[in-house]
Structure formats: C-alpha cells, structure tokens
Amino acid sequence: MRDDPWLAAIVERACRASGTPCVDQVSHLKEEEALGLARRGLYGRPLLHRLKAYSALPLRANALRRANLVLAVSDAMAGYLGRWSSRVRVLPSGASAALLELPRDEVAGSLVYVGTLHRMRELEFLFDVLTRVRRTHPEARLTVVGEGLEPRD
C-alpha cells in the first residue's frame, strides 16, 4: 500500500484474510496537505477536499496500527507516524548526491525542482529562492522538471 488510506483499508483486509504480511509505505501525508491547501483555496472544491481528508484520516490511522511494517520516507515522517505504530522503519527515497560524483564547483548554485507542476504547489517561491541564491552565486540557475495535472499547468 502507498499513501492511499482508502485503498489501504481494502488491502489490509485482504492481507489479513489471506495471511499475507501487510506493509504500508508512507511518503506523503496527502490528507494533511489537502486540508491545508483547501483552507487556502488552492485545491479544487475546498469543502469536498476537507470532507475527503477528514474521512480518510481515521482510515490511515487504522491501517498504520494494523500493518505488519510501516515504511516512512524520513526520520521526521517516522516520528509522526510513530503515534499510530511501533513498527515504523525508515526507507529513504531518492539517491545520494554522492552517487553522482560531481565536483562541488560544478553543482554550486544549481537549484533543481522535480515534481508535479500545479498551482497548489505554489512554485512561485522557487523564483524567490533563486533571487536569494544569486546574491552569493550570480551564475545560479533553476531547472524545473515535471508536468502539470492539467493542460494549463
């Protein structure tokens, strides 16, 4: 299961019925994010998203309590999820920059965003960050990789 409390409830029951260990990977707190974005009017119909998020929170808590193993993407996430399960382990995503073996002077001042391009992400802050970085690294550049959920994104 991954980041979907509704599906987690179904999968957890199937695992229990078949005797299969259930592993829940959590890399994104979708419900908390949806609530925050709905409060700010950045996520479609705010009332609908609040209702969906509030109804999913107890499902996620139940799935975490029942999972044989919970994989969190970071120590901070593991600490947060630990309120529901003592079986939380950290499995970081991504790759270490050390694997790239790039000389430090080649990557200094490089900013990269990889992700979904959508107004709810409020990516305008990247330009503020670039402006600040250019104060000390005038050659800094910003690379954006991703695609939008909708054609206008």
Short mmCIF file of C-alpha atoms in Angstrom, two decimals:
data_model
loop_
_atom_site.label_atom_id
_atom_site.label_comp_id
_atom_site.label_asym_id
_atom_site.label_seq_id
_atom_site.Cartn_x
_atom_site.Cartn_y
_atom_site.Cartn_z
CA MET A 1 0.00 0.00 0.00
CA ARG A 2 1.25 3.52 -0.55
CA ASP A 3 -0.18 6.86 0.56
CA ASP A 4 -3.83 5.93 -0.02
CA PRO A 5 -5.90 5.31 3.14
CA TRP A 6 -8.96 4.17 1.20
CA LEU A 7 -7.00 1.53 -0.69
CA ALA A 8 -5.05 0.68 2.47
CA ALA A 9 -8.27 -0.31 4.24
CA ILE A 10 -9.15 -2.74 1.43
CA VAL A 11 -5.62 -4.14 1.08
CA GLU A 12 -5.22 -4.57 4.83
CA ARG A 13 -8.38 -6.70 4.99
CA ALA A 14 -7.23 -8.80 2.04
CA CYS A 15 -3.81 -9.31 3.65
CA ARG A 16 -5.39 -10.34 6.93
CA ALA A 17 -7.80 -12.75 5.22
CA SER A 18 -5.00 -14.40 3.22
CA GLY A 19 -2.39 -14.38 5.98
CA THR A 20 -0.11 -12.16 3.90
CA PRO A 21 2.07 -9.61 5.75
CA CYS A 22 0.89 -6.07 5.17
CA VAL A 23 3.44 -3.31 4.50
CA ASP A 24 2.35 0.32 4.34
CA GLN A 25 4.72 2.84 2.75
CA VAL A 26 4.06 6.47 3.62
CA SER A 27 6.00 9.13 1.76
CA HIS A 28 3.36 11.83 1.62
CA LEU A 29 0.71 12.98 4.08
CA LYS A 30 -1.97 13.60 1.46
CA GLU A 31 -4.76 14.27 3.93
CA GLU A 32 -2.88 16.93 5.90
CA GLU A 33 -1.75 18.55 2.66
CA ALA A 34 -5.29 18.51 1.23
CA LEU A 35 -6.63 20.16 4.38
CA GLY A 36 -4.00 22.89 4.29
CA LEU A 37 -4.50 23.58 0.58
CA ALA A 38 -8.29 23.57 0.92
CA ARG A 39 -8.05 26.15 3.73
CA ARG A 40 -6.10 28.38 1.35
CA GLY A 41 -8.45 27.74 -1.59
CA LEU A 42 -5.75 26.08 -3.71
CA TYR A 43 -7.19 22.62 -4.14
CA GLY A 44 -10.33 22.46 -6.24
CA ARG A 45 -13.53 22.48 -4.21
CA PRO A 46 -12.41 23.16 -0.61
CA LEU A 47 -15.41 21.64 1.17
CA LEU A 48 -15.22 18.40 -0.82
CA HIS A 49 -11.49 18.02 -0.19
CA ARG A 50 -11.89 18.74 3.52
CA LEU A 51 -14.57 16.07 3.82
CA LYS A 52 -12.45 13.52 1.93
CA ALA A 53 -9.37 14.30 4.00
CA TYR A 54 -11.14 14.23 7.36
CA SER A 55 -12.82 10.93 6.49
CA ALA A 56 -9.52 9.39 5.36
CA LEU A 57 -7.54 10.28 8.50
CA PRO A 58 -9.10 7.52 10.68
CA LEU A 59 -8.66 5.01 7.85
CA ARG A 60 -4.95 5.79 7.66
CA ALA A 61 -4.57 5.56 11.45
CA ASN A 62 -6.27 2.16 11.44
CA ALA A 63 -4.12 0.89 8.53
CA LEU A 64 -0.95 2.02 10.31
CA ARG A 65 -1.98 0.31 13.56
CA ARG A 66 -2.70 -2.96 11.75
CA ALA A 67 0.24 -3.04 9.31
CA ASN A 68 2.99 -5.58 9.97
CA LEU A 69 5.51 -2.96 8.86
CA VAL A 70 5.28 0.77 8.12
CA LEU A 71 7.95 2.32 5.89
CA ALA A 72 8.50 6.06 6.29
CA VAL A 73 10.49 8.19 3.87
CA SER A 74 12.39 10.08 6.60
CA ASP A 75 13.12 10.19 10.33
CA ALA A 76 10.68 13.09 10.67
CA MET A 77 7.93 11.10 8.94
CA ALA A 78 8.72 8.07 11.11
CA GLY A 79 8.38 10.22 14.23
CA TYR A 80 5.00 11.49 13.07
CA LEU A 81 3.70 8.02 12.13
CA GLY A 82 5.02 6.55 15.38
CA ARG A 83 1.93 7.79 17.21
CA TRP A 84 -0.04 5.02 15.46
CA SER A 85 2.51 2.23 15.09
CA SER A 86 5.64 0.97 16.83
CA ARG A 87 6.59 -0.92 13.66
CA VAL A 88 7.81 2.11 11.69
CA ARG A 89 11.14 1.89 9.88
CA VAL A 90 12.83 4.48 7.66
CA LEU A 91 13.41 3.69 3.99
CA PRO A 92 14.58 6.93 2.32
CA SER A 93 13.61 7.59 -1.27
CA GLY A 94 15.82 9.14 -3.89
CA ALA A 95 19.54 8.84 -4.36
CA SER A 96 22.51 10.33 -2.60
CA ALA A 97 24.24 13.18 -4.42
CA ALA A 98 27.48 11.34 -3.64
CA LEU A 99 26.47 8.74 -6.22
CA LEU A 100 26.73 11.37 -8.92
CA GLU A 101 30.37 12.08 -8.12
CA LEU A 102 30.14 15.61 -9.47
CA PRO A 103 32.82 18.11 -8.49
CA ARG A 104 31.40 20.54 -5.90
CA ASP A 105 32.18 23.61 -8.02
CA GLU A 106 30.03 22.20 -10.85
CA VAL A 107 26.91 21.89 -8.70
CA ALA A 108 27.27 25.02 -6.56
CA GLY A 109 24.40 27.34 -7.26
CA SER A 110 22.31 24.72 -9.04
CA LEU A 111 18.68 24.53 -7.98
CA VAL A 112 16.53 21.68 -9.28
CA TYR A 113 12.82 21.10 -8.74
CA VAL A 114 11.47 17.70 -9.78
CA GLY A 115 7.77 17.18 -9.28
CA THR A 116 4.25 17.98 -10.32
CA LEU A 117 3.64 21.38 -11.86
CA HIS A 118 0.36 22.52 -10.37
CA ARG A 119 -0.80 25.78 -8.81
CA MET A 120 -1.42 24.01 -5.50
CA ARG A 121 2.36 23.53 -5.24
CA GLU A 122 2.83 27.32 -5.23
CA LEU A 123 6.11 27.03 -7.14
CA GLU A 124 6.50 30.79 -7.38
CA PHE A 125 8.65 30.55 -4.24
CA LEU A 126 11.36 28.97 -6.41
CA PHE A 127 11.97 32.33 -8.09
CA ASP A 128 12.38 33.99 -4.68
CA VAL A 129 14.87 31.29 -3.71
CA LEU A 130 16.76 31.74 -6.99
CA THR A 131 16.96 35.50 -6.39
CA ARG A 132 18.42 34.93 -2.92
CA VAL A 133 20.90 32.31 -4.11
CA ARG A 134 22.09 34.62 -6.89
CA ARG A 135 23.22 37.15 -4.28
CA THR A 136 26.11 34.83 -3.44
CA HIS A 137 26.16 32.72 -6.63
CA PRO A 138 25.37 35.06 -9.56
CA GLU A 139 25.72 32.17 -12.01
CA ALA A 140 23.00 30.15 -10.27
CA ARG A 141 20.34 28.56 -12.41
CA LEU A 142 17.00 26.91 -11.77
CA THR A 143 15.96 23.75 -13.57
CA VAL A 144 12.32 22.64 -13.36
CA VAL A 145 11.43 19.07 -14.33
CA GLY A 146 7.86 17.80 -14.36
CA GLU A 147 4.49 18.11 -15.95
CA GLY A 148 1.16 19.52 -14.94
CA LEU A 149 -2.01 17.73 -13.99
CA GLU A 150 -3.97 19.89 -16.42
CA PRO A 151 -3.03 21.47 -19.77
CA ARG A 152 -2.97 24.98 -18.23
CA ASP A 153 -0.37 23.87 -15.69
#
